[in-house]
Coordinates of C-alpha atoms and ligand atoms in Angstrom, one line a residue:
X53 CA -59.1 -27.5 65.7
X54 CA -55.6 -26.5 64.5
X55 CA -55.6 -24.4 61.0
X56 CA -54.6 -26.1 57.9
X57 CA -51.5 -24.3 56.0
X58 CA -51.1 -24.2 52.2
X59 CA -47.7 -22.7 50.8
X60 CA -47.5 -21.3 46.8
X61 CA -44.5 -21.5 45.7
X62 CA -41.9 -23.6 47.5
X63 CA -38.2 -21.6 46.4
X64 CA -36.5 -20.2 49.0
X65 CA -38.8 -18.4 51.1
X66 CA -41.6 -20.6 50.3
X67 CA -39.9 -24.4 51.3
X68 CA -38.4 -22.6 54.1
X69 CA -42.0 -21.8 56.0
X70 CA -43.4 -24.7 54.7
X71 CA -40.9 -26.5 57.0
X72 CA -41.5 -23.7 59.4
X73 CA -45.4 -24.1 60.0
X74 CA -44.7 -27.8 59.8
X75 CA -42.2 -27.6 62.5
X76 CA -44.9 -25.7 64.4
X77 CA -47.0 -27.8 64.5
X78 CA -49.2 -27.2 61.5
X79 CA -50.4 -29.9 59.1
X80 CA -48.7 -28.6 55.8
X81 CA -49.6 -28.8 52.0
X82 CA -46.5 -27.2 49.5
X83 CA -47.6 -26.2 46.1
X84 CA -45.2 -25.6 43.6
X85 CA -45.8 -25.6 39.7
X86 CA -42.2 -27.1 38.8
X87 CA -42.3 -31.0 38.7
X88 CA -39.0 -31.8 39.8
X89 CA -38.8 -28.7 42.7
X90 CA -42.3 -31.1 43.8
X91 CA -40.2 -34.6 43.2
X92 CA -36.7 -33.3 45.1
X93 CA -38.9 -31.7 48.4
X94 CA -40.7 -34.8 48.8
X95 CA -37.4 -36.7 48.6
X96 CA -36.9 -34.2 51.4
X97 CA -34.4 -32.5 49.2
X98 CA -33.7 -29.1 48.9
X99 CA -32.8 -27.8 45.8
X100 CA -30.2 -25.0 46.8
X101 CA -28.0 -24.5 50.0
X102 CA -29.3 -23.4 53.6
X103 CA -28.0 -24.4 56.5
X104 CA -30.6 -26.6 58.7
X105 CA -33.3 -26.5 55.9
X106 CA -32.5 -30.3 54.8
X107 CA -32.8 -31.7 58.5
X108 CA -36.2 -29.7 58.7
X109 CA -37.6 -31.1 56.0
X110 CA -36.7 -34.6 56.7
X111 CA -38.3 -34.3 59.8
X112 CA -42.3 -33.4 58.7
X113 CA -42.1 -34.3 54.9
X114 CA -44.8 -37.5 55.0
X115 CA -43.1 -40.5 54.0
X116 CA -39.8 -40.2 55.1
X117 CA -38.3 -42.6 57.8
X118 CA -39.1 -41.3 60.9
X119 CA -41.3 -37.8 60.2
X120 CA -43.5 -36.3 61.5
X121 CA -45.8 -36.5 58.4
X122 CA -47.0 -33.3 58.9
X123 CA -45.6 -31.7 55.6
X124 CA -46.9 -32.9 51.9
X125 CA -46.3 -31.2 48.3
X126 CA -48.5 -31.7 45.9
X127 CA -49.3 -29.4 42.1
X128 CA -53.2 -29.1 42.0
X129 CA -54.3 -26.2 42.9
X130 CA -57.8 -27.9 44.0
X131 CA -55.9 -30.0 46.0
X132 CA -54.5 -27.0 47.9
X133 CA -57.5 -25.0 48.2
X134 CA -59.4 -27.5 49.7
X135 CA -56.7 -28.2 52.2
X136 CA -55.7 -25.1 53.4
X137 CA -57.9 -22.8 55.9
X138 CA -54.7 -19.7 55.3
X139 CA -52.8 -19.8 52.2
X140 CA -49.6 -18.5 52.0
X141 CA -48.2 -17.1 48.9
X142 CA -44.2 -17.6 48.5
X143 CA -43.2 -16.8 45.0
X144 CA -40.4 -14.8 43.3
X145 CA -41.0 -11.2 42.5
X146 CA -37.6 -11.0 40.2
X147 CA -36.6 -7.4 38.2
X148 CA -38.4 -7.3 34.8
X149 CA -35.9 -7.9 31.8
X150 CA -35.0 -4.4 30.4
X151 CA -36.8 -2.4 33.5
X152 CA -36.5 -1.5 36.9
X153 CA -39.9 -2.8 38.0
X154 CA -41.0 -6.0 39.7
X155 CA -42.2 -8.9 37.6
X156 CA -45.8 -10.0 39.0
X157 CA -46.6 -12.4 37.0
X158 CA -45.9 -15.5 39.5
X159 CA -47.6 -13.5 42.1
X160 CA -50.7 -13.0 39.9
X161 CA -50.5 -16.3 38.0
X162 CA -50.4 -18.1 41.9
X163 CA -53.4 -15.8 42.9
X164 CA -55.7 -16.3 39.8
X165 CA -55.1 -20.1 39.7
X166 CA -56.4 -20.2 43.4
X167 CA -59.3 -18.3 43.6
X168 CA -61.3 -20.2 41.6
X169 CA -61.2 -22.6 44.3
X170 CA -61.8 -21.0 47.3
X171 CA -65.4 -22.1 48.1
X172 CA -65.0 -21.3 51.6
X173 CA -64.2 -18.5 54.1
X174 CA -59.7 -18.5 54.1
X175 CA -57.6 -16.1 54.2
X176 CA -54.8 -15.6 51.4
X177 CA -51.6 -14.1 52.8
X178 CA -49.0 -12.5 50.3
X179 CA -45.5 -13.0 51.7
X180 CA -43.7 -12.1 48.0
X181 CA -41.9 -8.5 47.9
X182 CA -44.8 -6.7 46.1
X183 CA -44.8 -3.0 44.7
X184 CA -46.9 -1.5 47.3
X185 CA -50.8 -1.1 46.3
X186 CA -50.2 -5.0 45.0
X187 CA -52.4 -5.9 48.0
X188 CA -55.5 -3.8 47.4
X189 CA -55.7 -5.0 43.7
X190 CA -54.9 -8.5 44.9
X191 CA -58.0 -8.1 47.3
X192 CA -60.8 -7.0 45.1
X193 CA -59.5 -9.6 42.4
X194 CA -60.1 -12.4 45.0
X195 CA -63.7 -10.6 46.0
X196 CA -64.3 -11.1 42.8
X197 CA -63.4 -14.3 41.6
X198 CA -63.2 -16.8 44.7
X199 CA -66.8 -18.5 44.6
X200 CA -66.4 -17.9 48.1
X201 CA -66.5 -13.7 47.7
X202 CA -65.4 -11.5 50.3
X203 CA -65.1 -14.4 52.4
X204 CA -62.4 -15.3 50.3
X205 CA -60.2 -12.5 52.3
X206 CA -56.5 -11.3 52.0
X207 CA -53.5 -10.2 54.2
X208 CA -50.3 -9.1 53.6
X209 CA -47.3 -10.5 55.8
X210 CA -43.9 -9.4 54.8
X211 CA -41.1 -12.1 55.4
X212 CA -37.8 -10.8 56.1
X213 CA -35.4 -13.6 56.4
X214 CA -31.7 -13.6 54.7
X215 CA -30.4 -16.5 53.2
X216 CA -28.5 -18.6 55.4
X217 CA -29.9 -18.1 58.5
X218 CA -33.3 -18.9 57.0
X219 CA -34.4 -21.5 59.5
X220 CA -33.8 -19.5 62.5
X221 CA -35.0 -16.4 60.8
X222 CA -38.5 -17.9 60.0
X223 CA -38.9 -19.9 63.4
X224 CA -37.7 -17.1 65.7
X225 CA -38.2 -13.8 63.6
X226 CA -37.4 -10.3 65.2
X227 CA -41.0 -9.6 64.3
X228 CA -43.8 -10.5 62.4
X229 CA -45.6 -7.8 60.3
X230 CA -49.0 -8.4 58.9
X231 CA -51.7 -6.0 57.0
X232 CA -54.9 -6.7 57.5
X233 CA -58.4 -5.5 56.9
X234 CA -60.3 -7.1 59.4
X235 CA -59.9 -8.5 63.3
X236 CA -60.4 -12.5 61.7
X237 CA -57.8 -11.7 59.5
X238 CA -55.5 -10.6 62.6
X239 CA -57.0 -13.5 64.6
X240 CA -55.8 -16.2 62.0
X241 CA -52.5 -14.8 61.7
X242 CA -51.7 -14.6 65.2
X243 CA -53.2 -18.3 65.4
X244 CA -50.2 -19.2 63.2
X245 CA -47.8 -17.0 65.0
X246 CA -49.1 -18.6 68.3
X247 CA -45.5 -19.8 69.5
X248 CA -43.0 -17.0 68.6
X249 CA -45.8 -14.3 69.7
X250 CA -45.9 -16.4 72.9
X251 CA -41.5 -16.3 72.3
X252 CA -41.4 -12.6 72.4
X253 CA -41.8 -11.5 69.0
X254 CA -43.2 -8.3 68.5
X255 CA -46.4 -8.6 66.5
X256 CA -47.5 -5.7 64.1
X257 CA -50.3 -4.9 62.8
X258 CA -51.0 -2.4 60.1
X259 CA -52.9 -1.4 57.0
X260 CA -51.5 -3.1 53.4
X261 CA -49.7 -0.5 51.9
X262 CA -47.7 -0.4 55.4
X263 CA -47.0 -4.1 55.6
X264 CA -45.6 -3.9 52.1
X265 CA -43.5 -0.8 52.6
X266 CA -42.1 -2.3 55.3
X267 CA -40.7 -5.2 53.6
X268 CA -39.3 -2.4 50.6
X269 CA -37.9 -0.1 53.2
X270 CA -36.7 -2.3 55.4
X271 CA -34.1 -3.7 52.6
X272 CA -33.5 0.1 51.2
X273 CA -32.2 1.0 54.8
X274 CA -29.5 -2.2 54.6
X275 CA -28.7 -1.7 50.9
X276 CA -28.5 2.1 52.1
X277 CA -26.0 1.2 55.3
X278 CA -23.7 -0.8 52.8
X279 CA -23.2 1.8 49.9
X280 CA -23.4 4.9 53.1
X281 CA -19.9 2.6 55.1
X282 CA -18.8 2.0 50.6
X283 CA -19.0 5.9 50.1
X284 CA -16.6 6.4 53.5
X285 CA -14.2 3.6 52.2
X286 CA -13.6 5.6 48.8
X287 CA -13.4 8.4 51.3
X288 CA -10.8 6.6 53.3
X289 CA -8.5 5.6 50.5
X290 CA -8.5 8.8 49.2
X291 CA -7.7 10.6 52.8
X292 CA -5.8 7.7 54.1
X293 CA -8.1 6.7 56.4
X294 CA -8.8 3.0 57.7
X295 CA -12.8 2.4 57.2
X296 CA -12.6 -0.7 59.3
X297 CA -12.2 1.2 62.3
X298 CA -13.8 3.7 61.2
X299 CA -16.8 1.3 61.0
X300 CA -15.7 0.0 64.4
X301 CA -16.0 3.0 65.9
X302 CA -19.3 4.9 65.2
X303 CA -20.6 1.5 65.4
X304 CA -20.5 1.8 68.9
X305 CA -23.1 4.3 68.7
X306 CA -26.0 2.2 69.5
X307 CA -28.4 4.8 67.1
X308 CA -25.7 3.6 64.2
X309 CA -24.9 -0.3 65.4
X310 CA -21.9 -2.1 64.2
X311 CA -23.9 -4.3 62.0
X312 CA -23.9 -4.1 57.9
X313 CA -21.3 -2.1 58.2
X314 CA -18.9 -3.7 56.0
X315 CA -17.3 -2.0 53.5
X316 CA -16.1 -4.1 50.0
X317 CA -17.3 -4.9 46.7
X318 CA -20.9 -4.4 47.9
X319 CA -24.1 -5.9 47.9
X320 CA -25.6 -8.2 45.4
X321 CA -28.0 -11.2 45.9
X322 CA -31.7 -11.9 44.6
X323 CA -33.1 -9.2 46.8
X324 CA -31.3 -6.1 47.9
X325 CA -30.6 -5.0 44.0
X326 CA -34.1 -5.6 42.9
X327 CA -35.8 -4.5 45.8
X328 CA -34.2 -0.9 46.0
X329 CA -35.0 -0.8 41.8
X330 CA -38.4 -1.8 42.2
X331 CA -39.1 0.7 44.6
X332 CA -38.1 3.6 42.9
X333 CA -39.9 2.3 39.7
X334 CA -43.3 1.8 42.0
X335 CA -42.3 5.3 44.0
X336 CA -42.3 7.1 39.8
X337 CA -45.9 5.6 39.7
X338 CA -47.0 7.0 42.2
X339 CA -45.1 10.5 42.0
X340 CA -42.9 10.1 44.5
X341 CA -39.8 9.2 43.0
X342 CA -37.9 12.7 44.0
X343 CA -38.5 10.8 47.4
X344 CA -36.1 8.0 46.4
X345 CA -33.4 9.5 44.4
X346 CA -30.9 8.9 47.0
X347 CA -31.5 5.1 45.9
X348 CA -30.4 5.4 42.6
X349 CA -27.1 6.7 43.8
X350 CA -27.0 4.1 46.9
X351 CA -27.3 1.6 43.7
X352 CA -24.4 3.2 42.1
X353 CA -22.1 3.6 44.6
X354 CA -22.9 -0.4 45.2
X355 CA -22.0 -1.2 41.3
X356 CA -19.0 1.2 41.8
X357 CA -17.1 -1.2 44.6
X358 CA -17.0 -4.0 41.9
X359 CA -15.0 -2.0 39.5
X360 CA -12.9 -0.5 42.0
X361 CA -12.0 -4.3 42.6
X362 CA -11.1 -4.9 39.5
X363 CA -8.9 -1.5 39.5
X364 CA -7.1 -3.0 42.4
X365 CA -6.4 -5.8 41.0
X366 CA -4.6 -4.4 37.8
X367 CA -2.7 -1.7 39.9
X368 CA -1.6 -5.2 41.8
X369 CA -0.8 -6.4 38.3
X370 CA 1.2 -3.5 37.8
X371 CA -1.5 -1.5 36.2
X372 CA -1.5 -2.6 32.6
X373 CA -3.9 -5.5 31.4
X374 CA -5.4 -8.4 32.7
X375 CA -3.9 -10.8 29.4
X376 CA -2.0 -13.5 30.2
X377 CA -2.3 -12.6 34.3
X378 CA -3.4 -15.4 36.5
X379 CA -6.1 -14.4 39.0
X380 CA -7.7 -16.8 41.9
X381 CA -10.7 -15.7 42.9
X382 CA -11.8 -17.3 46.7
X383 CA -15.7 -16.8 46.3
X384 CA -18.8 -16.9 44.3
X385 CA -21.4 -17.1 46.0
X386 CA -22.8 -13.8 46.7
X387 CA -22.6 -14.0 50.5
X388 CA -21.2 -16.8 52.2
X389 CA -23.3 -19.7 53.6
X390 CA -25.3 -20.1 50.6
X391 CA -24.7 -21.2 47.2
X392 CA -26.8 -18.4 45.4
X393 CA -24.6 -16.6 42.5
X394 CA -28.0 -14.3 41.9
X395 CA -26.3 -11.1 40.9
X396 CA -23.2 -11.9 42.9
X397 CA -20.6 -9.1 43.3
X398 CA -17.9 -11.7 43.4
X399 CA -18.7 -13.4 39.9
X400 CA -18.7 -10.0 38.9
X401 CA -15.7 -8.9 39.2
X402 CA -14.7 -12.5 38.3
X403 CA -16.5 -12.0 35.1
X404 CA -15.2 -8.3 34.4
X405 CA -11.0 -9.3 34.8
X406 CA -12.0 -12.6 32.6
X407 CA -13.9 -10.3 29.8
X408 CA -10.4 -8.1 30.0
X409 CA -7.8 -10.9 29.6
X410 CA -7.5 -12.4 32.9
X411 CA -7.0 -16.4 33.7
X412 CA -9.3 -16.3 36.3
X413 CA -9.5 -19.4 38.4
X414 CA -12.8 -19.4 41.3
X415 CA -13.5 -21.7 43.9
X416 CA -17.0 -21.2 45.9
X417 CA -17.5 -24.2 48.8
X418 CA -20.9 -24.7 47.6
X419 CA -22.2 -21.9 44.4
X420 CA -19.5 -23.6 42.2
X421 CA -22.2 -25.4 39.9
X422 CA -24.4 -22.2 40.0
X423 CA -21.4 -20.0 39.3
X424 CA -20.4 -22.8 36.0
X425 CA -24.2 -22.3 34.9
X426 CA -24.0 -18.2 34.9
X427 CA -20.6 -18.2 33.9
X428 CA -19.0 -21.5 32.0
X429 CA -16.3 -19.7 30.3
X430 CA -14.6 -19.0 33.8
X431 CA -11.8 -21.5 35.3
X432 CA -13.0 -23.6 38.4
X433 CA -10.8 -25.2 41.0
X434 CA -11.6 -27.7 43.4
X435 CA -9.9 -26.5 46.3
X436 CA -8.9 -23.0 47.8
X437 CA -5.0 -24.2 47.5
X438 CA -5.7 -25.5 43.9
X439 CA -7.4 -21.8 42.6
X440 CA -4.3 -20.4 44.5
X441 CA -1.7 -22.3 42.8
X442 CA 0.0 -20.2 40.1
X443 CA -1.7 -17.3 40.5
X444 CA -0.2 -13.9 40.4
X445 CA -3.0 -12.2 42.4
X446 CA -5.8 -13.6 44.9
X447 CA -9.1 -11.9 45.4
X448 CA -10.7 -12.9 48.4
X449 CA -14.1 -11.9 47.5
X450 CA -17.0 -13.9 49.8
X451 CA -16.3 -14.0 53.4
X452 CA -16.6 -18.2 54.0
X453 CA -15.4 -19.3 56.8
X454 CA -12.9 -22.0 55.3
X455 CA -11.5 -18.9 54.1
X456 CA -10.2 -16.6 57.4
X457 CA -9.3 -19.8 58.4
X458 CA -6.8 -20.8 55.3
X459 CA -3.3 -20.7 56.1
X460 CA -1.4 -18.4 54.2
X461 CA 1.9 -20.2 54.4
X462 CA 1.0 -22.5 53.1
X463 CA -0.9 -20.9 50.1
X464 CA 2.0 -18.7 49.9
X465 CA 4.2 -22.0 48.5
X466 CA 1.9 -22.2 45.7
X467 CA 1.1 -18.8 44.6
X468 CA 3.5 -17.6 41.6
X469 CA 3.1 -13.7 43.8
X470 CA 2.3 -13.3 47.2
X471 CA -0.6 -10.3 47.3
X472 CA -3.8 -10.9 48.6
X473 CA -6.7 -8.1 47.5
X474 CA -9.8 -8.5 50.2
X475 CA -12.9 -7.4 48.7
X476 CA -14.5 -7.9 52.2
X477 CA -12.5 -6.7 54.9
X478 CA -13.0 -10.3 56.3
X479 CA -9.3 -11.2 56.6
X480 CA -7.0 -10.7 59.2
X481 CA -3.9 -8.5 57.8
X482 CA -1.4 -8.9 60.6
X483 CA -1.2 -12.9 59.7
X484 CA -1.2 -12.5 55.8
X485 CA 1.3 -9.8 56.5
X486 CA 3.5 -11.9 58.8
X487 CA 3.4 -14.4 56.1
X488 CA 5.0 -12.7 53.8
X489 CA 2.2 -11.7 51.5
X490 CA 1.1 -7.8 50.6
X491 CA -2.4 -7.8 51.5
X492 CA -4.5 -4.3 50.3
X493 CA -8.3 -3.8 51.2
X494 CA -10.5 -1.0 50.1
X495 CA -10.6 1.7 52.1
X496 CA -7.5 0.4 54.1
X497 CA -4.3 1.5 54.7
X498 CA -1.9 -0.4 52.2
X499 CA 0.7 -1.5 55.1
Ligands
UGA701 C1 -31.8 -9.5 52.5 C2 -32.3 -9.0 53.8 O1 -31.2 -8.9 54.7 C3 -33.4 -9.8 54.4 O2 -33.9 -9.2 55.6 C4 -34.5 -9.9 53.4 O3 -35.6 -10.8 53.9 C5 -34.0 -10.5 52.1 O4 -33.0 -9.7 51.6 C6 -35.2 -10.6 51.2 O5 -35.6 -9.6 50.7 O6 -35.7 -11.7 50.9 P1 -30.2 -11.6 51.8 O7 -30.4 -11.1 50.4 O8 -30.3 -13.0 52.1 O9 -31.3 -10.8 52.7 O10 -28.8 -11.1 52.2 P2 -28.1 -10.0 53.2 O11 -27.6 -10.7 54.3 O12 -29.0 -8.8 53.4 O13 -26.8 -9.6 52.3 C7 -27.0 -8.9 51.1 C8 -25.7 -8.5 50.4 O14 -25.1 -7.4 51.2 C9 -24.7 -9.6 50.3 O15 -24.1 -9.6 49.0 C10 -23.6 -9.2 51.4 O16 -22.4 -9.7 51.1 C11 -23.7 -7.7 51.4 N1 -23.3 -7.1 52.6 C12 -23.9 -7.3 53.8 C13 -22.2 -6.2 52.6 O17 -21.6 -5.9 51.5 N2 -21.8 -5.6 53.7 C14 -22.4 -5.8 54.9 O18 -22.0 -5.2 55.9 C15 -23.5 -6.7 54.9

């Protein structure tokens, strides 16, 4: 008989394998404690922006016009229990206000409102980012008040997808990483992971303090590879080096790799930032924390590129202030393909020159309502062209698409001054040079 999923939590990561385990084949039940998340997903509506995650839904939520059926939300956590033979839990782990550490309380609040349902033998799997030892206490909690006991068993199963590429990240992972304490434990979870197991995907199996270090290292190495190629930009500028080729070229080295090597104003998002934070807070509970001081400064150097940005903008300015100056920013999102301003470099900097003086003017193709809700103060354009027009500087700040593929001619006609400032080494400079306009990276040569 195929196994019965449950998903807590349906945000990002938790609507995303919902749709996943549907599109696997697994009858589905969502969970979420938020009304209208409930309402929107079983209008097969997604409530932020991710590529393919609509067209997923739409094709397993039951009810829809032509579904599969296999995918239902509901807000009882009975209603779940009873349902589900694995339950996965998908909720937010954000920073804690005023502190580096993680906020629990969705984890634990998810986990205490189960348990007292679990009358049968299931297995709980955490997929939140968790301070590591979160699993062991999670365990004995649910030993101890599931009716169903030690039957009532847990496993840890890191998810590691990025926004935007969601989808494919969850249905064709590059592995799947699960703790465990016992062979049924493994034995369910590669029953779910049947198909990309069969696919390829490397399977690993470990103890829980692994499986979540994993998921924490795993995102202090990328955070680590962006400040490391933002350390050799300052480096560049100062020496006169370009740190685009320089990325190019000891990316070749396959120990090194080309990717997330990008040097510009830096990483932001819901996860790299608080991950690397809550790390070093769980690392000084444990006494480790000399372990991870290189983090604090891999978080610095990160800040760092979004005041540089702004510096580069006033030298473009002609080094005084910001009053009066028009600025268009292109970007808010805080990577492209996806409309999440969560600690987003670019509304940053956007934030910083409009604090100082600056008329800043943003467009985002899709985090523009997102960006008005953090930041209503800022001036929001409808178009590229129409942030553009007037400005005296533009700061090309998340890498979209519709942006390398702009014509600067044409945005040149409407600019009051021609100078383009790339906070993501995205854009081509020949063609932005051959247009007229005086375009100045970090870490790049100025002409
Ligand atoms: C990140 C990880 O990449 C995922 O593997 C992980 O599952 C996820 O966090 C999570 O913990 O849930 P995500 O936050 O979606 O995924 O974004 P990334 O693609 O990692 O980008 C993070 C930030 O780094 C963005 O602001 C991006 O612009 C910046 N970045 C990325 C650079 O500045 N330079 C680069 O070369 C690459």
């Amino acid at each position: 008989m195929s196994l019965k999923i449950s998903v807590i939590g349906t945000g990002y990561l938790g609507a995303t394998h919902a749709a996943a385990m549907a599109e696997l084949g697994f009858e589905v039940l969502g969970l979420d404690v938020v009304a209208e998340k409930i309402d929107k997903l079983r209008r097969g509506e997604v409530p932020m922006y991710e590529p393919g995650l609509e067209e997923l839904l739409r094709k397993h939520v039951a009810g829809l016009p032509g579904s599969s059926g296999r995918l239902r939300f509901t807000m009882d956590f009975a209603e779940a229990a009873a349902f589900g033979d694995v339950h996965f839990v998908c909720v937010n782990t954000p920073q804690r206000h005023g502190e580096y550490a993680a906020d629990m309380s969705y984890v634990d609040s998810a986990v205490a409102s189960l348990a007292p349902h679990l009358t049968r033998p299931t297995l709980v799997v955490g997929k939140s980012t968790v301070p590591v030892g979160s699993a062991d206490r999670l365990a004995a909690y649910l030993a101890a008040h599931a009716p169903a006991g030690e039957a009532a068993e847990l496993a840890w199963n890191p998810e590691f997808l990025r926004e935007g590429f969601a989808v494919d990240d969850t249905l064709h992972p590059d592995r799947i990483v699960t703790g465990v304490r016992s062979a049924r434990a493994e034995e369910l979870l590669r029953q779910v992971y049947a198909t990309p197991i069969a696919d390829g995907t490397p399977f690993v199996v470990t103890d829980f303090p692994t499986a979540e270090l994993v998921k924490t290292s795993a995102n202090s190495f990328l955070a680590t590879k962006i400040s490391f190629i933002n350390a050799m930009a300052e480096v560049c500028e100062a020496a006169g080096g370009d740190v685009a080729k320089l990325a190019e070229a000891i990316g070749h080295d396959d120990r090194i790799g080309r990717k997330f090597l990008r040097a510009g104003i830096g990483f932001g998002g819901g996860c790299l930032p608080k991950d690397i934070r809550a790390f070093m807070a769980r690392a000084g509970e444990l006494g480790a924390d000399q372990a991870l001081t290189f983090l604090r400064e891999i978080d610095s150097i990160n800040m760092r590129q979004r005041g540089q940005m702004v510096e580069l903008a006033r030298q473009a300015l002609g080094g005084g202030s910001f009053l009066g100056k028009r600025v268009a920013v292109l970007g808010a999102a805080f990577k492209p393909d996806s409309d999440d301003v969560r600690d987003s470099p670019a509304l940053n900097v956007a934030g910083q020159i409009h604090l100082q003086g600056g008329q800043v003017t943003v467009f985002d193709p899709k985090g523009m309502e997102n960006a008005r809700r953090v930041f209503p103060t800022l001036g929001y354009a409808d178009s590229a062209l129409e942030a553009v027009r007037g400005a005296d500087v533009v700061l090309h700040l998340t890498e979209w698409r519709e942006f390398r593929e702009l014509d600067p001619r044409e945005l040149g006609k409407v600019a009051s001054a021609q100078v383009i400032l790339d906070g993501r080494n995205a854009l081509d400079p020949e063609l932005w040079r051959a247009a007229g306009w005086t375009y100045r990276a970090m870490g790049r040569p100025t002409a």
